[in-house]
Short mmCIF file of C-alpha atoms in Angstrom, two decimals:
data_model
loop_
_atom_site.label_atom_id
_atom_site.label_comp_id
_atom_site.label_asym_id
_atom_site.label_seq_id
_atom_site.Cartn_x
_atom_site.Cartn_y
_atom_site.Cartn_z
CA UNK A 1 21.53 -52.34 48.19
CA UNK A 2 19.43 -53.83 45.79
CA UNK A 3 15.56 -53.54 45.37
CA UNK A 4 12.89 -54.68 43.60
CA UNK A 5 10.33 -52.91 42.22
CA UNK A 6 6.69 -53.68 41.20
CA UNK A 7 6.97 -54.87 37.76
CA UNK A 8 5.03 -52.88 34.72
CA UNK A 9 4.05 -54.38 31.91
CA UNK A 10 4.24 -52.01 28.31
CA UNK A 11 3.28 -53.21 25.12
CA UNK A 12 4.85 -52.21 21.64
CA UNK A 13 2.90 -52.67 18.80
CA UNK A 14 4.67 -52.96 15.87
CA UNK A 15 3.41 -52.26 12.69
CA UNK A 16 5.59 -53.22 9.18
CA UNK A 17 4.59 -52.71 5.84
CA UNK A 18 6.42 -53.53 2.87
CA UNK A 19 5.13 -53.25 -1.25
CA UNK A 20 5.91 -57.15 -1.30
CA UNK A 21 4.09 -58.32 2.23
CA UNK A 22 1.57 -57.22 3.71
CA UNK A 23 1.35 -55.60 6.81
CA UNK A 24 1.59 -57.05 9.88
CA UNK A 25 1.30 -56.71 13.52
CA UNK A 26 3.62 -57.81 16.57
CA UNK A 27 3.40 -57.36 20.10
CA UNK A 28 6.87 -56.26 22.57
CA UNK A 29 5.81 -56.69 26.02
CA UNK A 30 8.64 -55.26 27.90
CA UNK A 31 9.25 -54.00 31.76
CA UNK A 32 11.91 -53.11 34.12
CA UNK A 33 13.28 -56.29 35.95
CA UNK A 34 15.97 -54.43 38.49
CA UNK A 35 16.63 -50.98 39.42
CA UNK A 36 19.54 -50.42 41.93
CA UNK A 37 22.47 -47.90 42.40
CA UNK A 38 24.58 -49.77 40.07
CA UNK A 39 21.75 -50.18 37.07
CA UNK A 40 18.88 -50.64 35.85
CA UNK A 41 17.70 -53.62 33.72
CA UNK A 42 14.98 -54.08 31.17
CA UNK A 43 13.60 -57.39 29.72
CA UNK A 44 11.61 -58.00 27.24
CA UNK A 45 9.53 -61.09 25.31
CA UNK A 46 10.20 -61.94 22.30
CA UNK A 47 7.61 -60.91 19.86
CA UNK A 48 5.53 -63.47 17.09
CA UNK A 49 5.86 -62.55 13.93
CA UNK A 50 4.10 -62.69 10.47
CA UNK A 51 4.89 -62.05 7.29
CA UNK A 52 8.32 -62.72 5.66
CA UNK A 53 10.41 -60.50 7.73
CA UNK A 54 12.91 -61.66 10.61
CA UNK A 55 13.51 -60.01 13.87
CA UNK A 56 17.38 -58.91 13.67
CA UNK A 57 17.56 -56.89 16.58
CA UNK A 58 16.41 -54.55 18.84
CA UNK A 59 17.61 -50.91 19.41
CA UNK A 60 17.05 -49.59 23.45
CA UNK A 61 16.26 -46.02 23.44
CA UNK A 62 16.97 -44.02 26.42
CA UNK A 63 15.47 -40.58 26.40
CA UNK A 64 14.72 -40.49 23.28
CA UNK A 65 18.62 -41.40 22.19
CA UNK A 66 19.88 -44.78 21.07
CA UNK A 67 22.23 -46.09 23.54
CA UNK A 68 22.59 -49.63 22.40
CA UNK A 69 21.38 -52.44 19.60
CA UNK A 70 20.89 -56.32 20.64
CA UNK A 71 20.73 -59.24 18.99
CA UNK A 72 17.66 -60.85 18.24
CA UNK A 73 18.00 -63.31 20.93
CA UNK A 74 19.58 -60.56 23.39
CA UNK A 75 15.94 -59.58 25.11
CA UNK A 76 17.38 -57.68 28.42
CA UNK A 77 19.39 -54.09 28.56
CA UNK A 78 21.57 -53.14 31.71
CA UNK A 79 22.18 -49.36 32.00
CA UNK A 80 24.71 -48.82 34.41
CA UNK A 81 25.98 -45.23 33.33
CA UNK A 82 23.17 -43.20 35.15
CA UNK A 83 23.07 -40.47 38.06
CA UNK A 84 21.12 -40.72 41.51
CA UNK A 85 17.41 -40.02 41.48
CA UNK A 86 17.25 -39.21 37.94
CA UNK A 87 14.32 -40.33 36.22
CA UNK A 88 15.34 -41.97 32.63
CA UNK A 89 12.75 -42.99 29.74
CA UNK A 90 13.49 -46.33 28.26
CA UNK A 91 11.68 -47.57 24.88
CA UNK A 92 12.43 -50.50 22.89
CA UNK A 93 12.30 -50.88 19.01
CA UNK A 94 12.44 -54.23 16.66
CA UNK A 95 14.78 -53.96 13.56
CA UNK A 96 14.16 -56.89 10.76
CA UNK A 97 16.47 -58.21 8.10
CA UNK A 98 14.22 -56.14 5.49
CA UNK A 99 15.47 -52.88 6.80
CA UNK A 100 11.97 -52.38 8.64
CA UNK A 101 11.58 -50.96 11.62
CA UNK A 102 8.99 -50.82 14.30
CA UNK A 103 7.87 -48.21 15.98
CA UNK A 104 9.41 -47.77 19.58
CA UNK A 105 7.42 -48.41 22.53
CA UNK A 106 5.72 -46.51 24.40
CA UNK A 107 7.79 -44.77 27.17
CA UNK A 108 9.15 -47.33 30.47
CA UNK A 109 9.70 -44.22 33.12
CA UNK A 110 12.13 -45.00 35.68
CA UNK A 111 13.89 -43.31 38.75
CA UNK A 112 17.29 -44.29 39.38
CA UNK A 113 17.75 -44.84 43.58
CA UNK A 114 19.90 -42.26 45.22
CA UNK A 115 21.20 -39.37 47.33
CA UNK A 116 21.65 -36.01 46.16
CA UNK A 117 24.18 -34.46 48.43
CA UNK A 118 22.93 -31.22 49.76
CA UNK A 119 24.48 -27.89 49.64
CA UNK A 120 26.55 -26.85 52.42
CA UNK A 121 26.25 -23.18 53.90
CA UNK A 122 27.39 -21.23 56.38
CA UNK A 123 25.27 -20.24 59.40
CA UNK A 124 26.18 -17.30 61.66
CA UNK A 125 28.49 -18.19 64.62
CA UNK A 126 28.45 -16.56 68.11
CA UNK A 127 32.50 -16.40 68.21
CA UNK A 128 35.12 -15.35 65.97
CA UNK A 129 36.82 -19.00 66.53
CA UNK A 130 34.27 -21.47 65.24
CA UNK A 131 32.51 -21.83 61.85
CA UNK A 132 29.03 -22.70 62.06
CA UNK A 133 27.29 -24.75 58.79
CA UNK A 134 23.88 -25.98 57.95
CA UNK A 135 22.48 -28.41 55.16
CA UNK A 136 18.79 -29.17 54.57
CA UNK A 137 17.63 -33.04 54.14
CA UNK A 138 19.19 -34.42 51.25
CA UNK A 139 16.70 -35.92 48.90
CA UNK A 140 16.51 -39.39 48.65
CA UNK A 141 14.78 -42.29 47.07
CA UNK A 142 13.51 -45.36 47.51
CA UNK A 143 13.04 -46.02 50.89
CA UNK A 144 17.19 -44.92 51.34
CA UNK A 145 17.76 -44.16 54.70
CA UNK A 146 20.50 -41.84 56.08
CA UNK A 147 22.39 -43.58 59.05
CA UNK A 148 25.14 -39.93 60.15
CA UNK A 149 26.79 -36.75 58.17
CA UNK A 150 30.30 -36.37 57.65
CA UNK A 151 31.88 -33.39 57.15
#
């Protein structure tokens, strides 16, 4: 149950200023590297940097929230708390040792793979005896293909 998908590249430019440097510039390229129904992981390159400021880590946003902070050498996120085909916004943000911080990225959209389970309902029955339901096609994702119902 694992796929692939097309990798997309996003840049971060970073942009630091500081009344004893000078401001500089740094690029975060960044993309998803797996997306599967137990996570999704983001990588990232480590950026070149100028000035006198030192990458220290990197905080991972997810919709708009930060979820977790890396080390500087710690350049790939797993999220593994997420629901079925729920689309979550990833961004990525540098931190330096000069309590600077980049801005974060621009947004990394992705869809978790899934099922949503459809709603269950009763249909009318031609006997007293029986009970008669219905569902409509669950929605799925990612090329997830249903192989029976139980019910």
């Amino acid at each position: 149950w694992t796929w692939l998908l097309s990798v997309t590249w996003h840049t971060l430019l970073c942009e630091f200023s500081n009344c004893n440097t000078k401001t500089w510039n740094m690029h975060i390229y960044f993309h998803f590297r797996a997306c599967n129904l137990k996570y999704i992981s983001i990588q990232w390159e480590k950026p070149r940097c100028y000035g006198s400021a030192h990458i220290t880590g990197y905080r991972i946003y997810i919709d708009g929230i930060c979820e977790a902070v890396n080390g500087p050498d710690q350049m790939i996120y797993n999220y593994t708390t997420g629901k079925f085909c729920t689309e979550y916004s990833f961004q990525v943000q540098a931190i330096t040792d000069n309590d600077l911080c980049s801005k974060p990225s621009d947004p990394l959209l992705v869809k978790w793979p899934g099922v949503i389970p459809p709603t269950v309902r009763q249909l009318p029955s031609d006997t007293n005896s029986s009970l008669k339901v219905g569902w409509d096609i669950p929605y799925t994702t990612e090329g997830i293909k249903i192989k029976h119902y139980k019910v």
